Amino acid sequence: MIEATNVSDADAFVEWLNDHEVMTVAQLVSYDADRETAFVSLAGDYETDTEPVLNVLLRNRCFPTVPATVTGGREHWSVIASDHEQVSRTHEELQKIGHVEVDSLRTPELDRLLTGLSEVKQGCPRSLAAPA
């Protein structure tokens, strides 16, 4: 699933995705014409020379924090990693796939992150929550 911004014609965008060499199915999930934002479900056959970005991220233990967005034909990812070595290795592998730009690197606010995890735990049904 991707969130694509600046999409003025959702049907043409989905058609373009369906014509991509690795896509088997691209389906419009929702479209907000006022915000020009489309959510699209994708399925693909990645038996090509280009490995999907998500595979590279996950193999290097870098985890997307939100779904990828696509703007102006470029993918944008927000990723969390536990150390600098993972970031460096992932960056090197992604550069082999294509052009990579890093907008920013920063240490997450752990208090906010842990509060978010606590809220998730509190939202779990009792049978799924970790014992206290």
GROMACS .gro file of N, CA and C in nm:
model
  396
    1MET      N    1   0.085  -0.117   0.000
    1MET     CA    2   0.000   0.000   0.000
    1MET      C    3   0.089   0.123   0.000
    2ILE      N    4   0.059   0.217  -0.087
    2ILE     CA    5   0.134   0.342  -0.089
    2ILE      C    6   0.037   0.459  -0.081
    3GLU      N    7   0.088   0.571  -0.033
    3GLU     CA    8   0.016   0.697  -0.036
    3GLU      C    9   0.087   0.783  -0.139
    4ALA      N   10   0.017   0.825  -0.241
    4ALA     CA   11   0.076   0.909  -0.346
    4ALA      C   12   0.015   1.048  -0.337
    5THR      N   13   0.102   1.150  -0.336
    5THR     CA   14   0.055   1.288  -0.327
    5THR      C   15   0.073   1.357  -0.461
    6ASN      N   16   0.007   1.471  -0.477
    6ASN     CA   17   0.011   1.550  -0.600
    6ASN      C   18  -0.039   1.469  -0.720
    7VAL      N   19  -0.141   1.390  -0.698
    7VAL     CA   20  -0.201   1.308  -0.804
    7VAL      C   21  -0.326   1.380  -0.852
    8SER      N   22  -0.318   1.440  -0.970
    8SER     CA   23  -0.434   1.514  -1.022
    8SER      C   24  -0.532   1.421  -1.096
    9ASP      N   25  -0.483   1.308  -1.148
    9ASP     CA   26  -0.568   1.213  -1.220
    9ASP      C   27  -0.539   1.073  -1.165
   10ALA      N   28  -0.621   1.029  -1.069
   10ALA     CA   29  -0.597   0.901  -1.003
   10ALA      C   30  -0.605   0.784  -1.099
   11ASP      N   31  -0.700   0.787  -1.192
   11ASP     CA   32  -0.713   0.676  -1.288
   11ASP      C   33  -0.589   0.663  -1.375
   12ALA      N   34  -0.537   0.774  -1.423
   12ALA     CA   35  -0.416   0.770  -1.506
   12ALA      C   36  -0.297   0.722  -1.424
   13PHE      N   37  -0.291   0.762  -1.299
   13PHE     CA   38  -0.181   0.718  -1.212
   13PHE      C   39  -0.185   0.568  -1.191
   14VAL      N   40  -0.302   0.514  -1.160
   14VAL     CA   41  -0.317   0.370  -1.139
   14VAL      C   42  -0.287   0.294  -1.269
   15GLU      N   43  -0.331   0.347  -1.381
   15GLU     CA   44  -0.300   0.285  -1.510
   15GLU      C   45  -0.149   0.282  -1.534
   16TRP      N   46  -0.081   0.392  -1.501
   16TRP     CA   47   0.065   0.398  -1.516
   16TRP      C   48   0.132   0.293  -1.428
   17LEU      N   49   0.084   0.278  -1.303
   17LEU     CA   50   0.140   0.178  -1.213
   17LEU      C   51   0.118   0.037  -1.268
   18ASN      N   52  -0.001   0.010  -1.322
   18ASN     CA   53  -0.031  -0.122  -1.378
   18ASN      C   54   0.060  -0.157  -1.495
   19ASP      N   55   0.107  -0.055  -1.567
   19ASP     CA   56   0.196  -0.079  -1.681
   19ASP      C   57   0.342  -0.098  -1.641
   20HIS      N   58   0.375  -0.077  -1.513
   20HIS     CA   59   0.514  -0.091  -1.468
   20HIS      C   60   0.555  -0.237  -1.475
   21GLU      N   61   0.682  -0.263  -1.508
   21GLU     CA   62   0.731  -0.399  -1.531
   21GLU      C   63   0.717  -0.493  -1.413
   22VAL      N   64   0.719  -0.444  -1.291
   22VAL     CA   65   0.710  -0.534  -1.176
   22VAL      C   66   0.570  -0.542  -1.115
   23MET      N   67   0.478  -0.458  -1.160
   23MET     CA   68   0.344  -0.458  -1.103
   23MET      C   69   0.255  -0.561  -1.170
   24THR      N   70   0.189  -0.643  -1.088
   24THR     CA   71   0.088  -0.733  -1.142
   24THR      C   72  -0.051  -0.674  -1.121
   25VAL      N   73  -0.067  -0.600  -1.011
   25VAL     CA   74  -0.196  -0.536  -0.983
   25VAL      C   75  -0.172  -0.404  -0.910
   26ALA      N   76  -0.235  -0.300  -0.958
   26ALA     CA   77  -0.240  -0.172  -0.887
   26ALA      C   78  -0.387  -0.135  -0.880
   27GLN      N   79  -0.436  -0.113  -0.759
   27GLN     CA   80  -0.578  -0.085  -0.740
   27GLN      C   81  -0.596   0.036  -0.651
   28LEU      N   82  -0.678   0.129  -0.696
   28LEU     CA   83  -0.707   0.249  -0.618
   28LEU      C   84  -0.793   0.211  -0.498
   29VAL      N   85  -0.744   0.246  -0.378
   29VAL     CA   86  -0.818   0.218  -0.255
   29VAL      C   87  -0.905   0.339  -0.220
   30SER      N   88  -0.843   0.457  -0.224
   30SER     CA   89  -0.920   0.580  -0.200
   30SER      C   90  -0.847   0.697  -0.264
   31TYR      N   91  -0.925   0.802  -0.292
   31TYR     CA   92  -0.868   0.922  -0.354
   31TYR      C   93  -0.935   1.044  -0.297
   32ASP      N   94  -0.856   1.140  -0.253
   32ASP     CA   95  -0.905   1.267  -0.202
   32ASP      C   96  -0.868   1.373  -0.306
   33ALA      N   97  -0.965   1.415  -0.386
   33ALA     CA   98  -0.939   1.510  -0.494
   33ALA      C   99  -0.895   1.647  -0.441
   34ASP      N  100  -0.948   1.688  -0.326
   34ASP     CA  101  -0.910   1.817  -0.269
   34ASP      C  102  -0.762   1.819  -0.230
   35ARG      N  103  -0.713   1.710  -0.175
   35ARG     CA  104  -0.572   1.700  -0.134
   35ARG      C  105  -0.484   1.638  -0.241
   36GLU      N  106  -0.545   1.592  -0.351
   36GLU     CA  107  -0.474   1.522  -0.459
   36GLU      C  108  -0.388   1.409  -0.403
   37THR      N  109  -0.451   1.328  -0.317
   37THR     CA  110  -0.381   1.218  -0.251
   37THR      C  111  -0.454   1.088  -0.281
   38ALA      N  112  -0.377   0.989  -0.324
   38ALA     CA  113  -0.433   0.858  -0.357
   38ALA      C  114  -0.366   0.751  -0.271
   39PHE      N  115  -0.445   0.658  -0.222
   39PHE     CA  116  -0.394   0.538  -0.156
   39PHE      C  117  -0.415   0.425  -0.255
   40VAL      N  118  -0.305   0.355  -0.286
   40VAL     CA  119  -0.310   0.251  -0.388
   40VAL      C  120  -0.252   0.122  -0.331
   41SER      N  121  -0.324   0.013  -0.354
   41SER     CA  122  -0.277  -0.118  -0.316
   41SER      C  123  -0.199  -0.177  -0.433
   42LEU      N  124  -0.081  -0.230  -0.404
   42LEU     CA  125   0.005  -0.283  -0.509
   42LEU      C  126   0.041  -0.428  -0.483
   43ALA      N  127   0.052  -0.505  -0.589
   43ALA     CA  128   0.109  -0.640  -0.584
   43ALA      C  129   0.202  -0.649  -0.703
   44GLY      N  130   0.314  -0.715  -0.683
   44GLY     CA  131   0.410  -0.720  -0.791
   44GLY      C  132   0.487  -0.849  -0.800
   45ASP      N  133   0.552  -0.864  -0.912
   45ASP     CA  134   0.640  -0.976  -0.939
   45ASP      C  135   0.780  -0.918  -0.949
   46TYR      N  136   0.859  -0.939  -0.846
   46TYR     CA  137   0.989  -0.874  -0.838
   46TYR      C  138   1.102  -0.958  -0.894
   47GLU      N  139   1.073  -1.044  -0.988
   47GLU     CA  140   1.179  -1.121  -1.051
   47GLU      C  141   1.239  -1.040  -1.165
   48THR      N  142   1.292  -0.927  -1.127
   48THR     CA  143   1.360  -0.838  -1.221
   48THR      C  144   1.497  -0.807  -1.163
   49ASP      N  145   1.571  -0.726  -1.229
   49ASP     CA  146   1.704  -0.688  -1.180
   49ASP      C  147   1.697  -0.589  -1.064
   50THR      N  148   1.582  -0.531  -1.041
   50THR     CA  149   1.568  -0.430  -0.936
   50THR      C  150   1.492  -0.487  -0.818
   51GLU      N  151   1.557  -0.493  -0.704
   51GLU     CA  152   1.494  -0.542  -0.581
   51GLU      C  153   1.409  -0.430  -0.521
   52PRO      N  154   1.294  -0.464  -0.464
   52PRO     CA  155   1.211  -0.361  -0.400
   52PRO      C  156   1.282  -0.296  -0.281
   53VAL      N  157   1.259  -0.168  -0.264
   53VAL     CA  158   1.318  -0.093  -0.155
   53VAL      C  159   1.283  -0.157  -0.020
   54LEU      N  160   1.158  -0.199  -0.004
   54LEU     CA  161   1.116  -0.257   0.124
   54LEU      C  162   1.201  -0.379   0.160
   55ASN      N  163   1.234  -0.463   0.063
   55ASN     CA  164   1.319  -0.579   0.092
   55ASN      C  165   1.454  -0.537   0.147
   56VAL      N  166   1.514  -0.435   0.085
   56VAL     CA  167   1.645  -0.387   0.130
   56VAL      C  168   1.634  -0.333   0.273
   57LEU      N  169   1.529  -0.257   0.301
   57LEU     CA  170   1.511  -0.201   0.435
   57LEU      C  171   1.498  -0.312   0.539
   58LEU      N  172   1.408  -0.407   0.513
   58LEU     CA  173   1.382  -0.511   0.611
   58LEU      C  174   1.503  -0.603   0.631
   59ARG      N  175   1.573  -0.635   0.525
   59ARG     CA  176   1.692  -0.720   0.536
   59ARG      C  177   1.797  -0.656   0.627
   60ASN      N  178   1.802  -0.523   0.626
   60ASN     CA  179   1.900  -0.450   0.707
   60ASN      C  180   1.841  -0.403   0.841
   61ARG      N  181   1.727  -0.457   0.876
   61ARG     CA  182   1.661  -0.427   1.003
   61ARG      C  183   1.630  -0.278   1.019
   62CYS      N  184   1.586  -0.218   0.909
   62CYS     CA  185   1.537  -0.080   0.908
   62CYS      C  186   1.387  -0.089   0.880
   63PHE      N  187   1.307  -0.027   0.965
   63PHE     CA  188   1.164  -0.047   0.956
   63PHE      C  189   1.091   0.083   0.923
   64PRO      N  190   1.006   0.079   0.819
   64PRO     CA  191   0.928   0.197   0.784
   64PRO      C  192   0.834   0.233   0.900
   65THR      N  193   0.823   0.361   0.928
   65THR     CA  194   0.734   0.406   1.036
   65THR      C  195   0.597   0.443   0.984
   66VAL      N  196   0.588   0.473   0.856
   66VAL     CA  197   0.460   0.503   0.790
   66VAL      C  198   0.469   0.445   0.649
   67PRO      N  199   0.355   0.426   0.581
   67PRO     CA  200   0.365   0.377   0.443
   67PRO      C  201   0.446   0.473   0.356
   68ALA      N  202   0.513   0.418   0.257
   68ALA     CA  203   0.588   0.501   0.163
   68ALA      C  204   0.492   0.593   0.089
   69THR      N  205   0.541   0.710   0.054
   69THR     CA  206   0.464   0.800  -0.030
   69THR      C  207   0.537   0.816  -0.163
   70VAL      N  208   0.462   0.853  -0.264
   70VAL     CA  209   0.520   0.877  -0.396
   70VAL      C  210   0.480   1.017  -0.438
   71THR      N  211   0.578   1.099  -0.468
   71THR     CA  212   0.554   1.236  -0.515
   71THR      C  213   0.649   1.264  -0.630
   72GLY      N  214   0.594   1.312  -0.739
   72GLY     CA  215   0.677   1.346  -0.854
   72GLY      C  216   0.757   1.228  -0.906
   73GLY      N  217   0.700   1.107  -0.895
   73GLY     CA  218   0.768   0.988  -0.944
   73GLY      C  219   0.878   0.935  -0.854
   74ARG      N  220   0.888   0.988  -0.731
   74ARG     CA  221   0.992   0.944  -0.638
   74ARG      C  222   0.928   0.887  -0.512
   75GLU      N  223   0.985   0.780  -0.462
   75GLU     CA  224   0.939   0.720  -0.337
   75GLU      C  225   1.001   0.795  -0.219
   76HIS      N  226   0.921   0.813  -0.115
   76HIS     CA  227   0.969   0.877   0.008
   76HIS      C  228   0.940   0.782   0.124
   77TRP      N  229   1.044   0.751   0.200
   77TRP     CA  230   1.033   0.657   0.311
   77TRP      C  231   1.076   0.725   0.440
   78SER      N  232   1.005   0.697   0.547
   78SER     CA  233   1.046   0.736   0.681
   78SER      C  234   1.078   0.605   0.752
   79VAL      N  235   1.203   0.593   0.799
   79VAL     CA  236   1.252   0.464   0.847
   79VAL      C  237   1.316   0.481   0.984
   80ILE      N  238   1.303   0.379   1.067
   80ILE     CA  239   1.371   0.377   1.196
   80ILE      C  240   1.472   0.262   1.195
   81ALA      N  241   1.593   0.289   1.244
   81ALA     CA  242   1.699   0.189   1.253
   81ALA      C  243   1.764   0.202   1.390
   82SER      N  244   1.823   0.092   1.438
   82SER     CA  245   1.877   0.096   1.574
   82SER      C  246   2.019   0.151   1.581
   83ASP      N  247   2.095   0.150   1.470
   83ASP     CA  248   2.230   0.204   1.478
   83ASP      C  249   2.277   0.258   1.344
   84HIS      N  250   2.388   0.333   1.352
   84HIS     CA  251   2.443   0.399   1.234
   84HIS      C  252   2.490   0.298   1.129
   85GLU      N  253   2.542   0.184   1.172
   85GLU     CA  254   2.590   0.082   1.079
   85GLU      C  255   2.476   0.033   0.989
   86GLN      N  256   2.359   0.010   1.046
   86GLN     CA  257   2.244  -0.033   0.966
   86GLN      C  258   2.206   0.074   0.864
   87VAL      N  259   2.210   0.198   0.904
   87VAL     CA  260   2.175   0.307   0.814
   87VAL      C  261   2.276   0.312   0.699
   88SER      N  262   2.403   0.305   0.730
   88SER     CA  263   2.508   0.312   0.627
   88SER      C  264   2.498   0.195   0.529
   89ARG      N  265   2.480   0.074   0.581
   89ARG     CA  266   2.472  -0.044   0.496
   89ARG      C  267   2.348  -0.035   0.405
   90THR      N  268   2.237   0.006   0.462
   90THR     CA  269   2.114   0.019   0.384
   90THR      C  270   2.131   0.124   0.275
   91HIS      N  271   2.191   0.237   0.309
   91HIS     CA  272   2.213   0.343   0.211
   91HIS      C  273   2.298   0.293   0.096
   92GLU      N  274   2.405   0.220   0.125
   92GLU     CA  275   2.492   0.166   0.021
   92GLU      C  276   2.415   0.071  -0.072
   93GLU      N  277   2.333  -0.016  -0.014
   93GLU     CA  278   2.256  -0.110  -0.097
   93GLU      C  279   2.152  -0.038  -0.182
   94LEU      N  280   2.088   0.063  -0.125
   94LEU     CA  281   1.987   0.137  -0.202
   94LEU      C  282   2.050   0.214  -0.317
   95GLN      N  283   2.173   0.262  -0.300
   95GLN     CA  284   2.241   0.334  -0.407
   95GLN      C  285   2.267   0.243  -0.527
   96LYS      N  286   2.278   0.113  -0.505
   96LYS     CA  287   2.295   0.019  -0.615
   96LYS      C  288   2.167   0.004  -0.697
   97ILE      N  289   2.053   0.032  -0.634
   97ILE     CA  290   1.924   0.024  -0.703
   97ILE      C  291   1.899   0.150  -0.784
   98GLY      N  292   1.930   0.265  -0.726
   98GLY     CA  293   1.903   0.393  -0.793
   98GLY      C  294   1.951   0.509  -0.709
   99HIS      N  295   1.912   0.628  -0.751
   99HIS     CA  296   1.951   0.752  -0.682
   99HIS      C  297   1.884   0.758  -0.544
  100VAL      N  298   1.962   0.789  -0.442
  100VAL     CA  299   1.911   0.797  -0.306
  100VAL      C  300   1.948   0.932  -0.247
  101GLU      N  301   1.851   1.000  -0.188
  101GLU     CA  302   1.876   1.124  -0.115
  101GLU      C  303   1.826   1.105   0.027
  102VAL      N  304   1.906   1.145   0.124
  102VAL     CA  305   1.866   1.138   0.263
  102VAL      C  306   1.827   1.279   0.305
  103ASP      N  307   1.700   1.296   0.341
  103ASP     CA  308   1.652   1.428   0.382
  103ASP      C  309   1.703   1.465   0.521
  104SER      N  310   1.703   1.369   0.612
  104SER     CA  311   1.752   1.399   0.747
  104SER      C  312   1.780   1.269   0.821
  105LEU      N  313   1.873   1.280   0.914
  105LEU     CA  314   1.901   1.173   1.009
  105LEU      C  315   1.889   1.234   1.147
  106ARG      N  316   1.818   1.166   1.234
  106ARG     CA  317   1.804   1.218   1.370
  106ARG      C  318   1.776   1.105   1.466
  107THR      N  319   1.803   1.128   1.591
  107THR     CA  320   1.773   1.032   1.696
  107THR      C  321   1.628   1.053   1.737
  108PRO      N  322   1.549   0.946   1.737
  108PRO     CA  323   1.408   0.963   1.775
  108PRO      C  324   1.394   1.000   1.922
  109GLU      N  325   1.286   1.067   1.952
  109GLU     CA  326   1.257   1.103   2.091
  109GLU      C  327   1.206   0.977   2.160
  110LEU      N  328   1.292   0.914   2.241
  110LEU     CA  329   1.257   0.785   2.301
  110LEU      C  330   1.136   0.794   2.393
  111ASP      N  331   1.121   0.903   2.465
  111ASP     CA  332   1.005   0.916   2.553
  111ASP      C  333   0.876   0.909   2.473
  112ARG      N  334   0.873   0.978   2.358
  112ARG     CA  335   0.754   0.977   2.275
  112ARG      C  336   0.732   0.839   2.214
  113LEU      N  337   0.842   0.774   2.169
  113LEU     CA  338   0.833   0.642   2.109
  113LEU      C  339   0.781   0.542   2.211
  114LEU      N  340   0.836   0.543   2.333
  114LEU     CA  341   0.793   0.449   2.436
  114LEU      C  342   0.650   0.476   2.479
  115THR      N  343   0.609   0.601   2.482
  115THR     CA  344   0.470   0.633   2.514
  115THR      C  345   0.378   0.574   2.408
  116GLY      N  346   0.418   0.585   2.280
  116GLY     CA  347   0.338   0.527   2.172
  116GLY      C  348   0.326   0.377   2.185
  117LEU      N  349   0.437   0.309   2.222
  117LEU     CA  350   0.433   0.164   2.240
  117LEU      C  351   0.344   0.127   2.357
  118SER      N  352   0.348   0.207   2.463
  118SER     CA  353   0.263   0.183   2.578
  118SER      C  354   0.116   0.193   2.540
  119GLU      N  355   0.084   0.292   2.457
  119GLU     CA  356  -0.054   0.308   2.412
  119GLU      C  357  -0.099   0.189   2.328
  120VAL      N  358  -0.009   0.135   2.245
  120VAL     CA  359  -0.042   0.017   2.165
  120VAL      C  360  -0.070  -0.100   2.257
  121LYS      N  361   0.016  -0.120   2.358
  121LYS     CA  362  -0.003  -0.229   2.452
  121LYS      C  363  -0.137  -0.214   2.523
  122GLN      N  364  -0.170  -0.094   2.565
  122GLN     CA  365  -0.295  -0.071   2.635
  122GLN      C  366  -0.414  -0.098   2.545
  123GLY      N  367  -0.394  -0.083   2.412
  123GLY     CA  368  -0.504  -0.105   2.320
  123GLY      C  369  -0.522  -0.251   2.281
  124CYS      N  370  -0.429  -0.340   2.323
  124CYS     CA  371  -0.438  -0.482   2.289
  124CYS      C  372  -0.542  -0.550   2.375
  125PRO      N  373  -0.611  -0.649   2.320
  125PRO     CA  374  -0.701  -0.728   2.404
  125PRO      C  375  -0.618  -0.794   2.513
  126ARG      N  376  -0.678  -0.821   2.624
  126ARG     CA  377  -0.608  -0.875   2.740
  126ARG      C  378  -0.529  -1.000   2.705
  127SER      N  379  -0.582  -1.087   2.621
  127SER     CA  380  -0.513  -1.212   2.588
  127SER      C  381  -0.385  -1.188   2.506
  128LEU      N  382  -0.375  -1.072   2.440
  128LEU     CA  383  -0.258  -1.043   2.359
  128LEU      C  384  -0.156  -0.956   2.430
  129ALA      N  385  -0.196  -0.891   2.538
  129ALA     CA  386  -0.105  -0.800   2.607
  129ALA      C  387  -0.001  -0.880   2.683
  130ALA      N  388   0.119  -0.822   2.689
  130ALA     CA  389   0.227  -0.887   2.763
  130ALA      C  390   0.193  -0.889   2.912
  131PRO      N  391   0.235  -0.994   2.983
  131PRO     CA  392   0.205  -0.998   3.128
  131PRO      C  393   0.273  -0.883   3.201
  132ALA      N  394   0.207  -0.834   3.303
  132ALA     CA  395   0.259  -0.721   3.379
  132ALA      C  396   0.360  -0.765   3.481
   0.00000   0.00000   0.00000
